[in-house]
Coordinates of C-alpha atoms in Angstrom, one line a residue:
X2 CA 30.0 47.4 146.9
X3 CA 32.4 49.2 145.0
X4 CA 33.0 51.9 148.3
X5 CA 33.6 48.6 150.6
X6 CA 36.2 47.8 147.5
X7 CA 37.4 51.4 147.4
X8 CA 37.8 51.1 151.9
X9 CA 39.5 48.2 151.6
X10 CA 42.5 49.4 149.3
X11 CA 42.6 52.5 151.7
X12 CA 42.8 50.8 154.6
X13 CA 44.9 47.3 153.6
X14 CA 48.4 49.0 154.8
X15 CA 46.7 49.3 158.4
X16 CA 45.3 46.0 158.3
X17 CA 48.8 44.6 157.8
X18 CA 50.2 46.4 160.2
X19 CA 47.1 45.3 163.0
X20 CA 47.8 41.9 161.7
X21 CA 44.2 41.5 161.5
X22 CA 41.1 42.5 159.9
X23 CA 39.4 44.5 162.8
X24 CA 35.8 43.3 163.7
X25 CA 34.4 46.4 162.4
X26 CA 35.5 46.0 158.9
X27 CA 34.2 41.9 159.3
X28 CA 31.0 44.0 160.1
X29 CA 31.1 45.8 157.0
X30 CA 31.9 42.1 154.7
X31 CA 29.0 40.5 156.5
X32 CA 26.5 43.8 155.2
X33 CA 28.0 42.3 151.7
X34 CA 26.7 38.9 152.2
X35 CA 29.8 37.7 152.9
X36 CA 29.6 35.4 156.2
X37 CA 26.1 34.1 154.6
X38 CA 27.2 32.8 151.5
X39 CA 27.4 29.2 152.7
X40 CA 24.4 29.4 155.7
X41 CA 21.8 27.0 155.2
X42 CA 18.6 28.5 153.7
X43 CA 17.1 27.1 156.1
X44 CA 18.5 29.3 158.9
X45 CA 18.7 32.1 156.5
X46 CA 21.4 32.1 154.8
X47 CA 21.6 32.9 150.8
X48 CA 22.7 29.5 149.8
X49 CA 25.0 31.4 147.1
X50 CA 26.6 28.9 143.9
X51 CA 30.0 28.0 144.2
X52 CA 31.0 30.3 141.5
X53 CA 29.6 33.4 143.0
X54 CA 31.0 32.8 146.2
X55 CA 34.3 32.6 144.5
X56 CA 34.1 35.2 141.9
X57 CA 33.2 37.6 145.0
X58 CA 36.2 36.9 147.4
X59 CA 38.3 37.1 143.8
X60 CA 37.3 40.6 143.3
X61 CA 38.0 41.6 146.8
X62 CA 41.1 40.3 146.9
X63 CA 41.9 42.6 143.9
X64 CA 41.6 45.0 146.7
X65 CA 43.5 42.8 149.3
X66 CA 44.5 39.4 149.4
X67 CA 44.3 39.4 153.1
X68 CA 40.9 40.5 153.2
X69 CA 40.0 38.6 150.1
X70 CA 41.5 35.5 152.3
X71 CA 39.7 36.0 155.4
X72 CA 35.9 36.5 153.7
X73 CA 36.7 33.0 151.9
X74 CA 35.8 31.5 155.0
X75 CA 32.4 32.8 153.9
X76 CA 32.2 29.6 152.6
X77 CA 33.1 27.6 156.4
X78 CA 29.0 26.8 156.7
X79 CA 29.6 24.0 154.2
X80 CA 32.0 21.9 156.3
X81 CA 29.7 23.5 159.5
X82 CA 26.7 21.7 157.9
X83 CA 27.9 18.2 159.1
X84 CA 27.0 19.4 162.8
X85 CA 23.7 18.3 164.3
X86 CA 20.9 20.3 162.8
X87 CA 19.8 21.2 166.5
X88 CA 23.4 22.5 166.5
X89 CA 23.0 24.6 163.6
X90 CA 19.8 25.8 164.6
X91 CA 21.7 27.4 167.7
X92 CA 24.5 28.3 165.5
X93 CA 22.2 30.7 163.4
X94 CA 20.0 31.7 166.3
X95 CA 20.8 35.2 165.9
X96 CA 22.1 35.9 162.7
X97 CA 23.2 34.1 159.7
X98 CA 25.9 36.3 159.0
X99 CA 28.6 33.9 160.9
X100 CA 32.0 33.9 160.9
X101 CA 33.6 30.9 162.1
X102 CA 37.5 30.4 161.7
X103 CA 39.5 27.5 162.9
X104 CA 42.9 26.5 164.0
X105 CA 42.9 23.1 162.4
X106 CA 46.0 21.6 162.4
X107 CA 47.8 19.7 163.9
X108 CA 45.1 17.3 165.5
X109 CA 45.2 17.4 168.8
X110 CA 44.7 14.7 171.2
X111 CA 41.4 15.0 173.3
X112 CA 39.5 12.8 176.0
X113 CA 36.4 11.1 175.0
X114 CA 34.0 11.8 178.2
X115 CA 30.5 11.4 179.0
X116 CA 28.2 13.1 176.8
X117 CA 31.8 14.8 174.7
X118 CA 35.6 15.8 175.1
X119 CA 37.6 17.4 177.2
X120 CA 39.8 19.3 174.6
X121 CA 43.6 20.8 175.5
X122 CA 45.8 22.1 173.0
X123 CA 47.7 24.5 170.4
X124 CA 46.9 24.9 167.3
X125 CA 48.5 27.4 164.2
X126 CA 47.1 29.2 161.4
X127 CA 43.9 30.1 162.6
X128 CA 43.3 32.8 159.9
X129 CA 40.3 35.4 160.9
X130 CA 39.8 34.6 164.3
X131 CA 40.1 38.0 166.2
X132 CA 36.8 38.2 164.3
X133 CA 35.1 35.1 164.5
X134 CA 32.1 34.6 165.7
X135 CA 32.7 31.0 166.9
X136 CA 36.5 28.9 166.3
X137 CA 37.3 25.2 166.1
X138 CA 40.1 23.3 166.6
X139 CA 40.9 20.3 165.3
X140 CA 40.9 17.2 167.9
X141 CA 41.4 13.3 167.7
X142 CA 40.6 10.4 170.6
X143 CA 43.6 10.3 173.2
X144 CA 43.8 6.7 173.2
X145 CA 44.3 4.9 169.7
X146 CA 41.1 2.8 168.8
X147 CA 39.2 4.4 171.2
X148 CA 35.2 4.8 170.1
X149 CA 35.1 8.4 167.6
X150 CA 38.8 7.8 166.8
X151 CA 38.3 9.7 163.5
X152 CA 39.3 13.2 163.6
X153 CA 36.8 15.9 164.4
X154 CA 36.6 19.7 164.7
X155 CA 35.1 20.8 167.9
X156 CA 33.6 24.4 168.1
X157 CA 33.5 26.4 170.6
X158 CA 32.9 30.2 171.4
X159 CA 35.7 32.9 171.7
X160 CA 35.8 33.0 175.3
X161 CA 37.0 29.3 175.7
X162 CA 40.3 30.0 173.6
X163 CA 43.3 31.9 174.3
X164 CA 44.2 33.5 170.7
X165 CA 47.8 33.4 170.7
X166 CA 49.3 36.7 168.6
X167 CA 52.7 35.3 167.0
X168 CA 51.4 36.0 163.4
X169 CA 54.4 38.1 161.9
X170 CA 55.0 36.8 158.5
X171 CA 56.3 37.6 154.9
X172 CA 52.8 38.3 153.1
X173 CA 49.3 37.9 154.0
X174 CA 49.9 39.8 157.3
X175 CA 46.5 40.9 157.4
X176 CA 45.3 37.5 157.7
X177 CA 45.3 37.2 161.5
X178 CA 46.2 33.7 161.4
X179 CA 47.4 33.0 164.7
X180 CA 47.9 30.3 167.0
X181 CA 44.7 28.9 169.0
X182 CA 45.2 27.4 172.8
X183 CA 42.8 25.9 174.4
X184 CA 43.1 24.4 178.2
X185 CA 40.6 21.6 179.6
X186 CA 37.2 22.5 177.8
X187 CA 34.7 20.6 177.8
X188 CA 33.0 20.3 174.4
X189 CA 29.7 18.7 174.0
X190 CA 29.5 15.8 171.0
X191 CA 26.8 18.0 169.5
X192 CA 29.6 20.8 169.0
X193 CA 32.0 18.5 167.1
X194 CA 32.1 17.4 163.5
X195 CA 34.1 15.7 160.8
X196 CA 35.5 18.0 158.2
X197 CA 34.1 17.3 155.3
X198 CA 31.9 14.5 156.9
X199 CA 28.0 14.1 156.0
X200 CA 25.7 17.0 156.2
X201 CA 22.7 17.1 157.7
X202 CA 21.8 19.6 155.5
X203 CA 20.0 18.3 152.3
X204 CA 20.3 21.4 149.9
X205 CA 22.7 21.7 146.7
X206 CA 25.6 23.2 148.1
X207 CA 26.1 20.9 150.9
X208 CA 26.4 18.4 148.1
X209 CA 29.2 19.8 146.6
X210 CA 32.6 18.6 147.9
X211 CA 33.7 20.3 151.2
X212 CA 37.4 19.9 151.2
X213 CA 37.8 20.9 147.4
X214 CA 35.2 23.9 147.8
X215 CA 37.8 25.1 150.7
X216 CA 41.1 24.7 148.9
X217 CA 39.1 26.6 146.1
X218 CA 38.3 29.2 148.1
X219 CA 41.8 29.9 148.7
X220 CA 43.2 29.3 145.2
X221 CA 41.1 32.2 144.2
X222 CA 42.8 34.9 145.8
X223 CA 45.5 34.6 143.6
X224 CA 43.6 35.2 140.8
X225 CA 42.6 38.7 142.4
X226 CA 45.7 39.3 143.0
X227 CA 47.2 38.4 139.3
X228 CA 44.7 40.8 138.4
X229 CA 45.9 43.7 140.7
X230 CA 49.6 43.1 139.7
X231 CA 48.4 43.4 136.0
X232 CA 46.9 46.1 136.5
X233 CA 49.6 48.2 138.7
X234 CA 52.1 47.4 135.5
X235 CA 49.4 49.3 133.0
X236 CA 49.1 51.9 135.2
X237 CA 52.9 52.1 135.1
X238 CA 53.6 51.6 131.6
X239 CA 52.9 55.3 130.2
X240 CA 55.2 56.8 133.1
X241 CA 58.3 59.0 133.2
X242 CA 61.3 57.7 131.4
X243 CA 63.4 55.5 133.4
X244 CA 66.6 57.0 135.5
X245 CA 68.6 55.4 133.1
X246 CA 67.7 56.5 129.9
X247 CA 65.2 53.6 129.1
X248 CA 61.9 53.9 127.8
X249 CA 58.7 53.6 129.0
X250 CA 57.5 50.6 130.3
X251 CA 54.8 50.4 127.2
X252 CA 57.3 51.2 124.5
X253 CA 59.4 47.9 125.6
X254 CA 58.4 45.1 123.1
X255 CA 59.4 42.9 126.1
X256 CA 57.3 44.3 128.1
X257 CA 54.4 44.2 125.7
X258 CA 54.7 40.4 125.4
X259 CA 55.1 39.5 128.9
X260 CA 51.9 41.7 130.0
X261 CA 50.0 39.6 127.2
X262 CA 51.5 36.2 128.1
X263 CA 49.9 37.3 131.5
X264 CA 46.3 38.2 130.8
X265 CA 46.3 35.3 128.3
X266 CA 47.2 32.7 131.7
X267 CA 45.1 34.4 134.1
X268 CA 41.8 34.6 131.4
X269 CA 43.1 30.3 131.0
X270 CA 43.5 30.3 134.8
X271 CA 39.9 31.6 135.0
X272 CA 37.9 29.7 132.7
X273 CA 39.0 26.5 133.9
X274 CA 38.3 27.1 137.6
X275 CA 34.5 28.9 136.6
X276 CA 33.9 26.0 133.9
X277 CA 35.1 22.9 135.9
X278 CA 33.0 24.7 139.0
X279 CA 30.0 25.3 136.8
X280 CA 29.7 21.3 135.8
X281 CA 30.1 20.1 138.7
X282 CA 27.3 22.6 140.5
X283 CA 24.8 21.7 137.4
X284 CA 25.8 17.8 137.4
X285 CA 24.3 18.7 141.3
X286 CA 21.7 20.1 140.9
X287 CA 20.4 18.1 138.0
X288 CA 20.9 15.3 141.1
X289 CA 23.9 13.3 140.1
X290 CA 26.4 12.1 142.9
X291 CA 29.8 14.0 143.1
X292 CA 32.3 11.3 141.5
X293 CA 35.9 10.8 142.3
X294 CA 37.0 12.4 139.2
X295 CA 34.6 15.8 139.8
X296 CA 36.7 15.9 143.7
X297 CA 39.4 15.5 141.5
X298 CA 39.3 18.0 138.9
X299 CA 38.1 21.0 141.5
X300 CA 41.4 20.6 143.9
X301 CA 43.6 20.5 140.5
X302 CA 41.5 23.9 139.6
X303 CA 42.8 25.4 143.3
X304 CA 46.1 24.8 142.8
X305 CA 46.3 25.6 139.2
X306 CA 44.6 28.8 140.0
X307 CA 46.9 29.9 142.9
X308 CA 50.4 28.7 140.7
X309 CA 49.5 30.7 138.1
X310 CA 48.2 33.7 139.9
X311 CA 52.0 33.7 141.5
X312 CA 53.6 33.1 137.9
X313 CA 51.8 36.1 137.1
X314 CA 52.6 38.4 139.9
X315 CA 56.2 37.0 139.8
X316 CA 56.2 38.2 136.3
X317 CA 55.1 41.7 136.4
X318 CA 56.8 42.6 139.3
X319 CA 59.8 41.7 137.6
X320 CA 58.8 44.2 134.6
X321 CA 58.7 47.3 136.9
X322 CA 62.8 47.2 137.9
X323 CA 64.0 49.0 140.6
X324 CA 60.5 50.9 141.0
X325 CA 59.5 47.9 142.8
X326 CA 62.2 46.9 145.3
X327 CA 60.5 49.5 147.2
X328 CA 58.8 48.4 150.3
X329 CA 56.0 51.0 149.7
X330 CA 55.5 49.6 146.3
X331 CA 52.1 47.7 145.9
X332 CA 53.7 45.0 144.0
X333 CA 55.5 44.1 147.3
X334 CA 52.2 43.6 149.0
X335 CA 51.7 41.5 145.8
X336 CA 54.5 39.5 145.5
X337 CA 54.5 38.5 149.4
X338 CA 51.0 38.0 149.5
X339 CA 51.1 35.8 146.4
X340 CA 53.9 33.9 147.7
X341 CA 52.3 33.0 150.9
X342 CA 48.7 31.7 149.1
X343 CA 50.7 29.0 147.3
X344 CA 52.4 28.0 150.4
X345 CA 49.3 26.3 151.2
X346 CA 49.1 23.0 152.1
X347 CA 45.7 22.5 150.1
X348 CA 47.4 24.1 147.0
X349 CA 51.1 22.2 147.3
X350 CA 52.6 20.4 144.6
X351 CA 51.4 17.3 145.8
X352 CA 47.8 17.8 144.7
X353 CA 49.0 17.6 141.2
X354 CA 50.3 14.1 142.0
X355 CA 46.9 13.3 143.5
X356 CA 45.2 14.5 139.9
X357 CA 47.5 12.7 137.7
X358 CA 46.9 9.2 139.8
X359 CA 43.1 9.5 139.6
X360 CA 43.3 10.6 135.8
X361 CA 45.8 7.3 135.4
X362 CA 43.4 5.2 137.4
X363 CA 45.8 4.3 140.8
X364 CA 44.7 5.1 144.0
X365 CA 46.4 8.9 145.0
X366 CA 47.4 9.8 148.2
X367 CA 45.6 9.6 151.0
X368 CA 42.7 11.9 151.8
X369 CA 43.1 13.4 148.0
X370 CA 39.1 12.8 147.9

């Protein structure tokens, strides 16, 4: 693991520069475990706890937020597990090490046929898929109150959608997440799903809330990051005296306390998301239905997570000076790619909102749980 780690920090500049992970590195993630994570045991997959799966894409994005972001969708089997089981079964027919990535948003009107839906559209940020496996899109009924009105995702392989490359962006670049087009497929009912609807899966971590489990897979990668930036100032700190005159980084007292004010908030950061993660997954298995207030408290640990990873990187990369306005500096890479993982919609502002109403007790915004 720790030469994937190593690979991955050799190779992230090129990876930015490709705008994508290349399918021969995904190879390489899937060898990890990666793209099993969250397959059903049942078609072989590992069946991995919540806080594994996210303590393993927060160590690789220490390497690489990009990369980091792109094997969090290591965890796209859970919302997957609402498809037919027959579907599944197909799914996982030939390994299952899948990588599904989707270009969601925004819904797109489709046409309800016989036996499924005839999908056109364009969808953005469609993060991973010049390596997926299979891609969805996210599609609604054409005519208001037509029958299966709610919004689904319908999947469908590679060859049925254009992958549109306009991903040039500030941070994250590595992502991939392009625009998806799709023109008058046919997708079969079996091949569509609501996000974050029922499983028909019954094992543990199909029980554990779909829409919070992805905005927490997200959230994550800042704390990787945090950790990276932290790191690159230590490394710093016992360097050459600055141009000016100044002294080293570690023989600032300012310098001293912000690095401390740091590791204290990401080691907070930490044990919140881990801790409120861990009670939920035992209140699950021990049986207990997932209550508002559990949804709740895991999308306030995503966001928390990903605000203070980006306090953090903010922070140090204002300690290194001038050293860092450089564009080959890695606290570039950091500051960008921080940046861009609160951007989020799953990880806005808003979600605080939707905490603090269901902590007060009045109904939070809709689709909050």
């Amino acid at each position: 693991m720790a030469q994937v780690f190593s690979e991955i920090r050799e190779r992230r500049d090129e990876f930015g520069r490709l705008r994508h992970v290349p399918k021969e590195f995904i190879t390489r993630l899937k060898k990890l475990g990666v793209f099993r994570a969250a397959t059903p045991a049942c078609f072989g997959g590992s069946g991995l706890a919540p806080t594994a799966f996210l303590q393993l894409v927060e160590k690789i994005s220490e390497a690489d937020g990009s990369v980091g972001w792109i094997a969090s969708f290591g965890s796209a089997s859970v919302y997957l597990a609402a498809l037919p089981k027959s579907t599944q079964a197909k799914l996982y027919a030939d390994s299952p090490d899948l990588v599904f990535a989707g270009g969601l948003f925004p819904i797109q009107p489709a046409t309800q046929v016989e036996g499924g839906w005839t999908v056109s559209g364009t969808w953005k940020f469609a993060s991973g898929c010049k390596g997926a496996d299979m891609l969805g899109v996210g599609i609604g009924a054409a005519v208001p109150g037509q029958a299966g009105s709610k919004p689904r995702t319908a999947v469908l392989p590679p060859s049925q959608v254009e992958i549109v490359d306009n991903w040039d962006v500030m941070g994250l670049a590595g992502t991939g997440s392009h625009d998806l087009r799709v023109t008058q497929q046919f997708v079969a009912d079996e091949w569509t799903f609501i996000r974050g609807g029922v499983p028909t899966i019954d094992e543990p971590l199909y029980r554990y809330p779909t829409i919070a489990y992805a905005a927490q897979v997200l959230g994550v990668v800042n704390l990787g990051i945090a950790r990276a930036a932290i790191d690159e100032i230590a490394n710093m700190a016992g360097g050459r005296v600055a141009i000016t005159g100044a002294p080293k980084l570690a023989d600032r007292s300012y310098v001293r306390i912000e690095v401390a004010k740091a590791e204290a908030l990401l080691r907070s950061a930490r044990a919140f998301l881990y801790d409120a993660t861990d009670e939920v997954w035992q209140s699950i298995l021990a049986g207990n239905p997932v209550t508002p207030e559990q949804v709740s408290l895991l999308r306030l640990t995503a966001v928390e997570v990903a605000r203070a990873g980006n306090q953090i990187v903010q922070s140090m990369f204002g300690l290194a000076g001038t050293t860092a306005i450089y564009s080959s500096h890695p606290l570039q890479r950091y500051l960008r790619d921080a940046a861009v993982v609160k951007q989020h919609a799953f990880l806005g502002e808003g979600i605080y909102d939707g905490a603090g109403a269901v902590a007060l007790g009045v109904p939070p915004m809709p689709g909050f749980l």
